[in-house]
Coordinates of C-alpha atoms in Angstrom, one line a residue:
M1437 CA 160.1 223.1 175.2
V1438 CA 162.2 225.1 172.8
A1439 CA 164.1 224.6 169.6
I1440 CA 167.9 224.7 169.6
A1441 CA 169.5 227.1 167.2
I1442 CA 173.2 227.1 166.1
E1443 CA 174.1 230.5 164.8
Q1444 CA 177.4 231.3 163.0
L1445 CA 179.3 228.6 164.9
T1446 CA 183.0 228.7 164.3
Y1447 CA 185.1 226.3 166.3
A1448 CA 188.6 224.9 166.0
Y1449 CA 191.0 223.0 168.3
S1450 CA 194.2 224.9 169.0
A1451 CA 196.4 222.5 167.1
A1452 CA 194.1 222.1 164.1
Q1453 CA 194.9 223.9 160.8
T1454 CA 191.3 224.0 159.7
P1455 CA 188.2 224.7 161.8
I1456 CA 185.7 222.0 162.7
F1457 CA 182.9 224.4 162.1
D1458 CA 183.1 227.5 159.9
H1459 CA 180.1 229.9 160.5
A1460 CA 177.8 226.9 160.7
T1461 CA 174.1 227.5 161.2
G1462 CA 171.3 225.1 161.8
T1463 CA 168.1 224.4 163.9
F1464 CA 167.1 221.4 165.8
P1465 CA 163.3 221.5 166.3
A1466 CA 161.7 221.0 169.7
N1467 CA 160.0 217.7 170.7
Q1468 CA 161.5 216.0 167.7
F1469 CA 164.1 213.3 167.0
T1470 CA 167.0 214.5 164.9
L1471 CA 169.8 212.2 163.6
L1472 CA 173.2 213.8 163.3
T1473 CA 175.5 212.3 160.8
G1474 CA 178.9 212.9 159.2
P1475 CA 182.2 211.0 158.6
S1476 CA 184.5 210.1 161.5
G1477 CA 186.4 213.2 162.7
T1478 CA 184.0 215.8 161.3
G1479 CA 182.9 217.1 164.7
K1480 CA 179.7 215.3 165.7
S1481 CA 180.9 214.7 169.3
T1482 CA 182.3 218.3 169.5
L1483 CA 179.0 219.7 168.4
L1484 CA 177.1 217.7 171.0
E1485 CA 179.6 218.7 173.7
L1486 CA 179.2 222.4 172.7
M1487 CA 175.4 222.0 172.8
A1488 CA 175.6 220.5 176.3
G1489 CA 177.8 223.4 177.5
L1490 CA 180.7 221.0 178.2
M1491 CA 183.1 223.2 176.2
A1492 CA 183.3 227.0 176.4
L1493 CA 182.2 229.1 173.4
A1494 CA 183.4 232.7 173.2
P1495 CA 181.0 235.3 171.8
E1496 CA 183.0 235.7 168.6
Q1497 CA 182.7 231.9 168.0
G1498 CA 179.0 232.1 167.5
T1499 CA 175.9 231.4 169.6
I1500 CA 173.9 228.3 170.7
R1501 CA 170.4 229.2 171.7
Y1502 CA 167.8 227.2 173.6
G1503 CA 164.7 229.1 172.4
H1504 CA 165.6 232.8 172.8
Q1505 CA 168.1 232.2 175.6
P1506 CA 171.8 231.7 174.8
L1507 CA 173.2 228.5 176.4
T1508 CA 175.8 230.6 178.1
A1509 CA 173.1 232.5 180.0
I1510 CA 171.8 229.3 181.6
P1511 CA 173.5 228.8 185.0
A1512 CA 175.6 225.6 185.1
G1513 CA 173.6 224.3 188.0
E1514 CA 170.4 224.5 185.9
R1515 CA 171.8 223.2 182.7
A1516 CA 171.3 219.5 183.5
K1517 CA 167.6 220.1 183.9
S1518 CA 167.6 221.5 180.4
V1519 CA 170.1 219.2 178.6
A1520 CA 171.8 215.9 179.3
M1521 CA 174.4 214.1 177.2
M1522 CA 175.4 210.5 176.9
F1523 CA 179.1 210.1 175.8
Q1524 CA 180.3 207.8 173.1
N1525 CA 182.5 206.0 175.6
P1526 CA 180.4 205.4 178.9
N1527 CA 183.7 204.7 180.8
Q1528 CA 184.4 208.5 180.5
Q1529 CA 181.1 209.3 182.1
F1530 CA 180.8 207.0 185.1
A1531 CA 181.9 208.2 188.5
M1532 CA 180.7 205.5 190.9
D1533 CA 181.1 201.8 191.4
T1534 CA 177.7 200.2 190.9
V1535 CA 174.8 200.8 188.5
E1536 CA 172.6 201.9 191.4
N1537 CA 175.1 204.3 192.8
E1538 CA 175.7 205.8 189.4
L1539 CA 172.1 206.7 189.0
L1540 CA 171.8 208.0 192.5
F1541 CA 174.8 210.2 192.0
A1542 CA 173.2 211.8 188.9
L1543 CA 170.0 212.4 190.8
E1544 CA 171.8 213.8 193.8
N1545 CA 173.5 216.3 191.5
Q1546 CA 170.1 217.4 190.3
Q1547 CA 169.0 217.8 193.9
V1548 CA 166.1 215.4 193.5
A1549 CA 164.3 214.9 196.8
P1550 CA 165.7 211.7 198.6
D1551 CA 162.2 210.2 198.9
Q1552 CA 161.8 210.3 195.1
M1553 CA 165.2 208.9 194.1
M1554 CA 164.5 205.2 194.2
A1555 CA 161.3 205.5 192.3
R1556 CA 163.1 207.6 189.6
L1557 CA 166.0 205.1 189.6
T1558 CA 163.9 201.9 189.2
A1559 CA 161.6 203.6 186.6
A1560 CA 164.7 204.5 184.5
L1561 CA 166.1 200.9 184.7
D1562 CA 162.8 199.4 183.8
F1563 CA 162.3 201.8 180.9
V1564 CA 165.7 200.7 179.4
G1565 CA 165.0 197.1 180.4
I1566 CA 168.0 196.6 182.7
R1567 CA 166.6 196.2 186.2
Q1568 CA 168.7 193.0 186.6
L1569 CA 171.8 195.2 186.4
Q1570 CA 170.9 197.4 189.3
H1571 CA 173.4 196.0 191.8
R1572 CA 176.1 195.1 189.3
I1573 CA 179.6 196.6 189.4
L1574 CA 180.1 198.8 186.4
T1575 CA 183.6 197.6 185.5
Q1576 CA 182.2 194.0 185.2
L1577 CA 179.6 194.9 182.6
S1578 CA 180.0 194.4 178.9
G1579 CA 180.4 197.4 176.6
G1580 CA 176.8 197.2 175.5
E1581 CA 175.5 196.9 179.0
K1582 CA 177.4 200.0 180.0
Q1583 CA 175.8 201.9 177.1
K1584 CA 172.4 200.8 178.4
V1585 CA 173.3 202.0 181.9
A1586 CA 174.4 205.4 180.5
L1587 CA 171.1 205.7 178.7
A1588 CA 169.2 204.8 182.0
V1589 CA 171.1 207.7 183.7
I1590 CA 169.9 210.1 181.0
V1591 CA 166.3 208.8 181.4
A1592 CA 166.4 209.2 185.2
M1593 CA 167.7 212.8 184.8
D1594 CA 164.5 213.7 182.8
S1595 CA 166.1 216.6 181.0
D1596 CA 164.2 218.4 178.3
V1597 CA 166.9 217.8 175.6
I1598 CA 168.7 214.5 175.3
L1599 CA 172.0 214.4 173.4
L1600 CA 173.3 210.9 172.5
D1601 CA 176.7 210.2 171.0
E1602 CA 176.9 206.8 169.3
P1603 CA 174.6 205.3 172.0
F1604 CA 174.4 201.9 170.3
A1605 CA 177.9 201.3 169.1
S1606 CA 178.3 198.2 171.4
V1607 CA 174.7 197.1 171.6
D1608 CA 173.3 194.0 170.0
P1609 CA 170.8 194.4 167.2
V1610 CA 167.8 193.2 169.1
A1611 CA 168.5 195.5 172.0
R1612 CA 169.3 198.3 169.6
A1613 CA 165.9 198.1 168.0
S1614 CA 164.2 198.0 171.4
L1615 CA 166.1 201.0 172.7
L1616 CA 165.3 203.0 169.5
K1617 CA 161.6 202.4 170.2
R1618 CA 162.1 203.7 173.7
L1619 CA 163.7 206.9 172.4
V1620 CA 160.6 207.3 170.2
T1621 CA 158.5 206.9 173.4
L1622 CA 160.5 209.6 175.1
R1623 CA 159.8 211.9 172.2
D1624 CA 156.1 211.1 171.8
Q1625 CA 155.0 210.6 175.4
R1626 CA 157.4 212.7 177.4
H1627 CA 157.9 215.3 174.7
K1628 CA 161.7 215.2 174.7
T1629 CA 163.9 216.8 172.1
I1630 CA 166.4 214.1 171.0
I1631 CA 169.6 214.7 169.0
L1632 CA 171.5 211.5 168.3
A1633 CA 174.8 211.1 166.5
D1634 CA 175.5 207.8 164.8
H1635 CA 177.3 206.1 161.9
D1636 CA 175.3 202.9 161.7
L1637 CA 172.0 204.2 160.2
A1638 CA 170.0 201.0 160.3
G1639 CA 166.5 201.4 161.5
Y1640 CA 166.4 205.2 161.8
A1641 CA 164.5 206.1 158.6
P1642 CA 161.0 205.4 159.9
L1643 CA 161.7 206.8 163.3
V1644 CA 163.5 210.1 163.1
D1645 CA 161.9 213.5 162.1
H1646 CA 165.1 215.1 160.7
V1647 CA 168.6 214.3 159.5
M1648 CA 171.3 216.9 160.0
Q1649 CA 174.6 216.4 158.2
I1650 CA 178.0 217.9 159.0
T1651 CA 179.4 218.7 155.5
P1652 CA 183.0 218.6 154.2
A1653 CA 182.7 222.4 154.1
H1654 CA 182.3 222.4 158.0
Q1655 CA 178.6 223.4 157.7
L1656 CA 175.4 222.0 159.0
R1657 CA 172.9 220.8 156.3
A1658 CA 169.4 219.5 156.9
L1659 CA 169.0 216.5 154.5
P1660 CA 165.8 216.8 152.4
R1661 CA 163.4 213.9 152.8
T1662 CA 163.5 213.3 149.1
D1663 CA 167.2 212.2 149.6
W1664 CA 166.4 209.8 152.5
P1665 CA 165.8 206.6 150.5
Q1666 CA 169.3 206.8 148.9
F1667 CA 170.9 207.9 152.1
F1668 CA 169.6 205.0 154.2
A1669 CA 169.8 202.4 151.4
A1670 CA 173.2 201.0 152.4
F1671 CA 171.9 200.1 155.9
E1672 CA 168.7 198.4 155.0
A1673 CA 168.4 194.9 156.3
A1674 CA 170.1 192.4 154.0
H1675 CA 170.1 188.6 153.9
Q1676 CA 172.7 187.1 156.1
P1677 CA 175.5 185.6 154.0
D1678 CA 175.3 181.8 153.5
W1679 CA 178.4 181.1 155.5
Q1680 CA 179.7 177.5 155.6
R1681 CA 180.7 175.7 158.8
P1682 CA 184.4 174.7 158.9
A1683 CA 185.1 171.4 157.1
L1684 CA 186.0 168.2 158.9
G1685 CA 189.8 167.8 159.2
V1686 CA 190.6 171.5 158.8
E1687 CA 193.7 172.8 160.6
T1688 CA 192.7 174.4 163.9
V1689 CA 194.1 177.3 165.9
F1690 CA 192.2 176.8 169.1
N1691 CA 190.6 173.7 170.6
F1692 CA 188.2 173.9 173.5
Q1693 CA 187.7 170.9 175.8
Q1694 CA 184.9 171.3 178.3
L1695 CA 185.5 175.0 178.3
Q1696 CA 183.3 176.8 180.8
L1697 CA 183.1 180.6 181.4
Q1698 CA 181.7 182.2 184.5
Q1699 CA 181.5 185.7 186.0
G1700 CA 180.9 185.5 189.7
R1701 CA 177.8 183.3 190.0
H1702 CA 176.7 183.9 186.5
V1703 CA 177.4 181.0 184.1
L1704 CA 178.3 182.5 180.7
L1705 CA 179.4 179.4 178.8
Q1706 CA 178.4 175.8 179.7
P1707 CA 181.1 173.1 179.2
T1708 CA 181.8 173.2 175.5
D1709 CA 184.0 171.2 173.1
L1710 CA 184.8 173.3 170.0
Q1711 CA 187.5 173.9 167.4
L1712 CA 188.3 177.2 165.7
P1713 CA 190.0 177.0 162.2
R1714 CA 193.4 178.4 161.5
H1715 CA 194.0 181.0 158.7
R1716 CA 190.4 181.9 158.5
N1717 CA 188.3 184.9 159.5
L1718 CA 185.7 184.1 162.2
L1719 CA 182.8 186.2 163.3
I1720 CA 181.3 185.9 166.8
T1721 CA 177.9 187.4 167.6
G1722 CA 175.5 187.3 170.6
A1723 CA 173.5 189.4 172.9
N1724 CA 175.1 191.9 175.3
G1725 CA 176.6 190.3 178.4
C1726 CA 176.5 186.7 177.0
G1727 CA 180.2 186.3 177.4
K1728 CA 181.9 187.2 174.1
S1729 CA 184.5 189.6 175.5
T1730 CA 185.0 187.2 178.4
L1731 CA 185.8 184.5 175.9
F1732 CA 188.4 186.7 174.3
E1733 CA 189.9 187.5 177.8
A1734 CA 190.2 183.8 178.4
L1735 CA 191.9 183.2 175.0
V1736 CA 194.6 185.7 176.0
R1737 CA 194.8 184.5 179.6
L1738 CA 193.4 187.7 181.1
S1739 CA 190.5 185.9 182.9
D1740 CA 190.0 182.5 184.6
Y1741 CA 188.1 179.6 183.0
A1742 CA 187.4 176.0 183.6
G1743 CA 188.4 173.3 181.1
T1744 CA 191.2 173.4 178.6
I1745 CA 192.0 175.9 175.8
S1746 CA 194.7 174.5 173.4
Y1747 CA 196.6 176.7 170.9
R1748 CA 197.8 174.7 168.0
G1749 CA 197.8 171.5 170.1
T1750 CA 199.3 172.9 173.3
D1751 CA 197.5 173.9 176.4
I1752 CA 197.8 177.7 176.6
Q1753 CA 198.6 177.4 180.4
K1754 CA 201.7 175.5 179.5
I1755 CA 203.0 178.2 177.1
K1756 CA 205.1 181.0 178.6
R1757 CA 203.1 184.2 178.8
K1758 CA 205.6 186.3 176.9
R1759 CA 205.9 183.8 174.1
Y1760 CA 202.1 183.3 173.9
A1761 CA 201.5 187.1 173.8
H1762 CA 203.6 187.2 170.6
H1763 CA 201.2 184.6 169.0
V1764 CA 197.8 185.8 170.2
A1765 CA 196.9 189.5 170.4
L1766 CA 193.7 191.2 171.5
L1767 CA 192.3 194.4 170.1
F1768 CA 190.4 196.0 173.0
Q1769 CA 186.9 197.3 172.6
D1770 CA 187.9 200.8 173.8
A1771 CA 190.8 202.1 171.7
E1772 CA 192.2 204.4 174.4
T1773 CA 192.9 201.4 176.7
Q1774 CA 195.4 200.1 174.1
F1775 CA 197.6 203.2 173.7
L1776 CA 200.8 203.6 175.6
N1777 CA 202.3 206.7 174.1
I1778 CA 201.4 210.3 173.4
T1779 CA 201.6 210.9 169.7
V1780 CA 200.5 208.9 166.6
A1781 CA 204.2 208.6 165.5
E1782 CA 205.3 207.2 168.8
E1783 CA 202.6 204.5 168.7
L1784 CA 203.5 203.6 165.2
A1785 CA 207.2 203.3 166.1
Q1786 CA 206.4 201.1 169.0
S1787 CA 204.3 198.7 166.9
Q1788 CA 207.1 198.5 164.3
K1789 CA 209.7 197.7 167.1
Y1790 CA 207.7 194.7 168.4
A1791 CA 206.4 193.4 165.0
S1792 CA 206.5 189.7 164.5
G1793 CA 206.8 190.1 160.7
D1794 CA 208.1 192.6 158.2
Y1795 CA 205.1 193.1 156.0
F1796 CA 204.4 196.6 157.1
T1797 CA 207.4 198.6 155.8
P1798 CA 207.4 202.3 156.4
E1799 CA 206.0 202.8 152.9
R1800 CA 203.1 200.4 153.5
I1801 CA 202.4 202.1 156.8
Q1802 CA 202.1 205.5 155.0
T1803 CA 199.9 203.9 152.4
A1804 CA 197.6 202.4 155.1
L1805 CA 197.4 205.7 156.9
S1806 CA 196.3 207.4 153.7
Q1807 CA 193.8 204.6 153.0
L1808 CA 192.3 205.1 156.5
N1809 CA 192.3 208.9 156.2
L1810 CA 194.9 209.2 158.9
A1811 CA 197.8 210.6 156.9
G1812 CA 199.5 213.8 158.1
R1813 CA 198.6 213.2 161.8
D1814 CA 202.0 211.8 163.0
D1815 CA 202.5 214.6 165.4
R1816 CA 199.0 214.6 166.7
V1817 CA 198.3 213.8 170.4
I1818 CA 196.3 210.5 170.2
Y1819 CA 193.7 211.7 172.6
T1820 CA 192.8 214.7 170.4
L1821 CA 191.6 212.3 167.7
S1822 CA 188.0 211.4 167.2
E1823 CA 186.8 208.1 168.5
G1824 CA 186.6 206.7 165.0
Q1825 CA 190.1 207.9 164.2
K1826 CA 191.4 206.3 167.4
K1827 CA 189.8 203.1 166.4
K1828 CA 191.3 203.1 162.9
L1829 CA 194.7 203.9 164.4
Q1830 CA 194.3 201.1 167.0
I1831 CA 193.6 198.5 164.3
L1832 CA 196.5 199.6 162.2
L1833 CA 198.9 199.4 165.2
M1834 CA 197.8 195.8 165.9
L1835 CA 198.1 194.8 162.2
I1836 CA 201.6 196.2 162.1
I1837 CA 202.6 193.9 165.0
Q1838 CA 201.4 191.0 162.8
S1839 CA 200.6 188.4 165.5
P1840 CA 199.6 185.0 164.0
V1841 CA 196.2 185.4 165.7
L1842 CA 194.4 188.7 166.2
L1843 CA 191.2 188.9 168.3
M1844 CA 189.2 192.0 167.5
D1845 CA 186.5 193.2 169.9
E1846 CA 184.0 195.5 168.2
P1847 CA 186.5 196.8 165.6
L1848 CA 183.8 198.8 163.8
K1849 CA 182.8 200.9 166.8
G1850 CA 182.6 204.6 165.9
L1851 CA 183.4 204.1 162.2
D1852 CA 181.4 205.5 159.3
L1853 CA 180.6 203.3 156.3
K1854 CA 183.4 204.7 154.2
S1855 CA 185.9 204.0 156.9
I1856 CA 184.5 200.4 157.3
H1857 CA 185.0 199.7 153.6
A1858 CA 188.5 201.1 153.7
L1859 CA 189.3 199.0 156.8
V1860 CA 187.9 195.8 155.3
A1861 CA 189.9 196.4 152.1
L1862 CA 193.1 196.9 154.2
L1863 CA 192.4 193.7 156.2
Q1864 CA 191.8 191.7 153.0
T1865 CA 195.0 192.9 151.4
T1866 CA 197.0 192.3 154.6
L1867 CA 195.7 188.9 155.4
A1868 CA 196.2 187.6 151.9
V1869 CA 199.9 188.0 152.5
T1870 CA 200.3 187.5 156.2
H1871 CA 197.9 184.6 156.5
Q1872 CA 196.9 185.6 160.1
T1873 CA 193.9 184.1 161.8
L1874 CA 191.3 186.8 162.5
I1875 CA 188.5 186.4 165.1
I1876 CA 186.0 189.3 165.4
I1877 CA 183.3 190.2 167.8
S1878 CA 180.9 192.6 166.2
H1879 CA 177.2 193.6 166.4
Q1880 CA 177.4 195.7 163.3
L1881 CA 177.7 193.6 160.1
T1882 CA 177.1 196.3 157.4
G1883 CA 180.3 196.3 155.3
L1884 CA 182.0 193.6 157.3
T1885 CA 180.5 190.4 155.9
P1886 CA 182.8 190.2 152.8
L1887 CA 185.7 189.6 155.2
I1888 CA 184.1 186.7 157.1
D1889 CA 184.6 183.0 156.4
H1890 CA 182.7 181.4 159.4
H1891 CA 180.1 182.5 162.0
L1892 CA 179.9 181.5 165.6
H1893 CA 176.9 182.6 167.7
F1894 CA 176.7 182.9 171.5
E1895 CA 173.3 182.1 172.9
N1896 CA 171.8 180.3 175.9
H1897 CA 175.2 179.7 177.4
Q1898 CA 176.3 177.9 174.3
L1899 CA 178.6 178.7 171.4
H1900 CA 177.8 177.1 168.0
Y1901 CA 178.5 177.5 164.3
V1902 CA 175.9 179.1 162.1
G1903 CA 175.5 178.0 158.5
R1904 CA 175.4 174.9 156.3
G1905 CA 177.8 172.0 156.2
R1906 CA 179.4 169.7 158.8
H1907 CA 182.0 170.9 161.3
E1908 CA 184.3 169.5 164.0
S1909 CA 183.0 170.0 167.5

């Protein structure tokens, strides 16, 4: 096993005015766990892709060494045995239809002997704790389940160096803690070198060996251990806010009558009667795969369900689709699936064209762009933005449309804490004027809780309010 050295790395995208890295130098020690941090858009994903050999690096742009050997000297066919990378968005990584076939595909590319493949496959699924997903279709999995599958692929490949880009962005807290312990096992028992980029820093302090920061000066800086307590303090476990259940008689936006959700033969939600309050901000939590995103799809009539969903007293099946779409909008978990145009300016113009209200004037849009650190990117091709920048743009676009009800599926995915605070401030200012109803699915609560009025939890095929007080059901 060898250390990875970054030497005088200088890298910039062709359209960028400033480099992502400017003669950056740093070392990632062998057989150790390094946490890579930095604000959204500073180059974490780019660095990992360069380290994996997924992007070309000319000699004048610096050198990445695995021990004494430049990465460019390792034949492409041998590279996967040395280094494997898990992308931030697993959908960009999958090539097959089922979980089993995806793992087999990875092992075939490594030329693993056929008689060893199933043992490697099942061992990887068991290691991550997802054997029950082996025969599932990938497109039917939740975002968190997909991230677990992507991690299982990496485990099955058994590469010396493991690069992970936001591997827990859609994973529930319990599973996240379990997977972190598994990564520690890979380091301690299988002697893997692990480099992981993340924004949510909860739980890392006692587990990682090093913290490497990407600085505003486009450099790499190893954070001294003496600075760790202050660095991790904002992500230490805090008491859950004492949220109140909705009061009796409150005005409702959705009413569920014997609502049942099912995916194939899997029952997600047993027949449930429940009311969701209007003009309030509601948080929905629950384990990966329990049915949260499926509930959102039912609320916007993108998936089938049993029972009745009423919107402000009317069965949603009796409302014309086009009219209903103007009232209830869904922010998808993956930002790229929501974009329809090429540039930032084109997307902003489209949202303004179809806006239901006039709160977001051109001046307010520019103010919001500055608040979210997106100013000056009007002519950028959307797909050249970082995942965090895409997410912030996606949220702003949906706010501009100003639907009376906005469903947000994992809106904090890929966002650093500064961006989360800016986003929550923007939402609070906007909702105070527009009085929209906001319903959020999120596993990450750091920075989000000041926005929330009520909390629903999905567990054991049931959906119930968490907190004190009486509520309608």
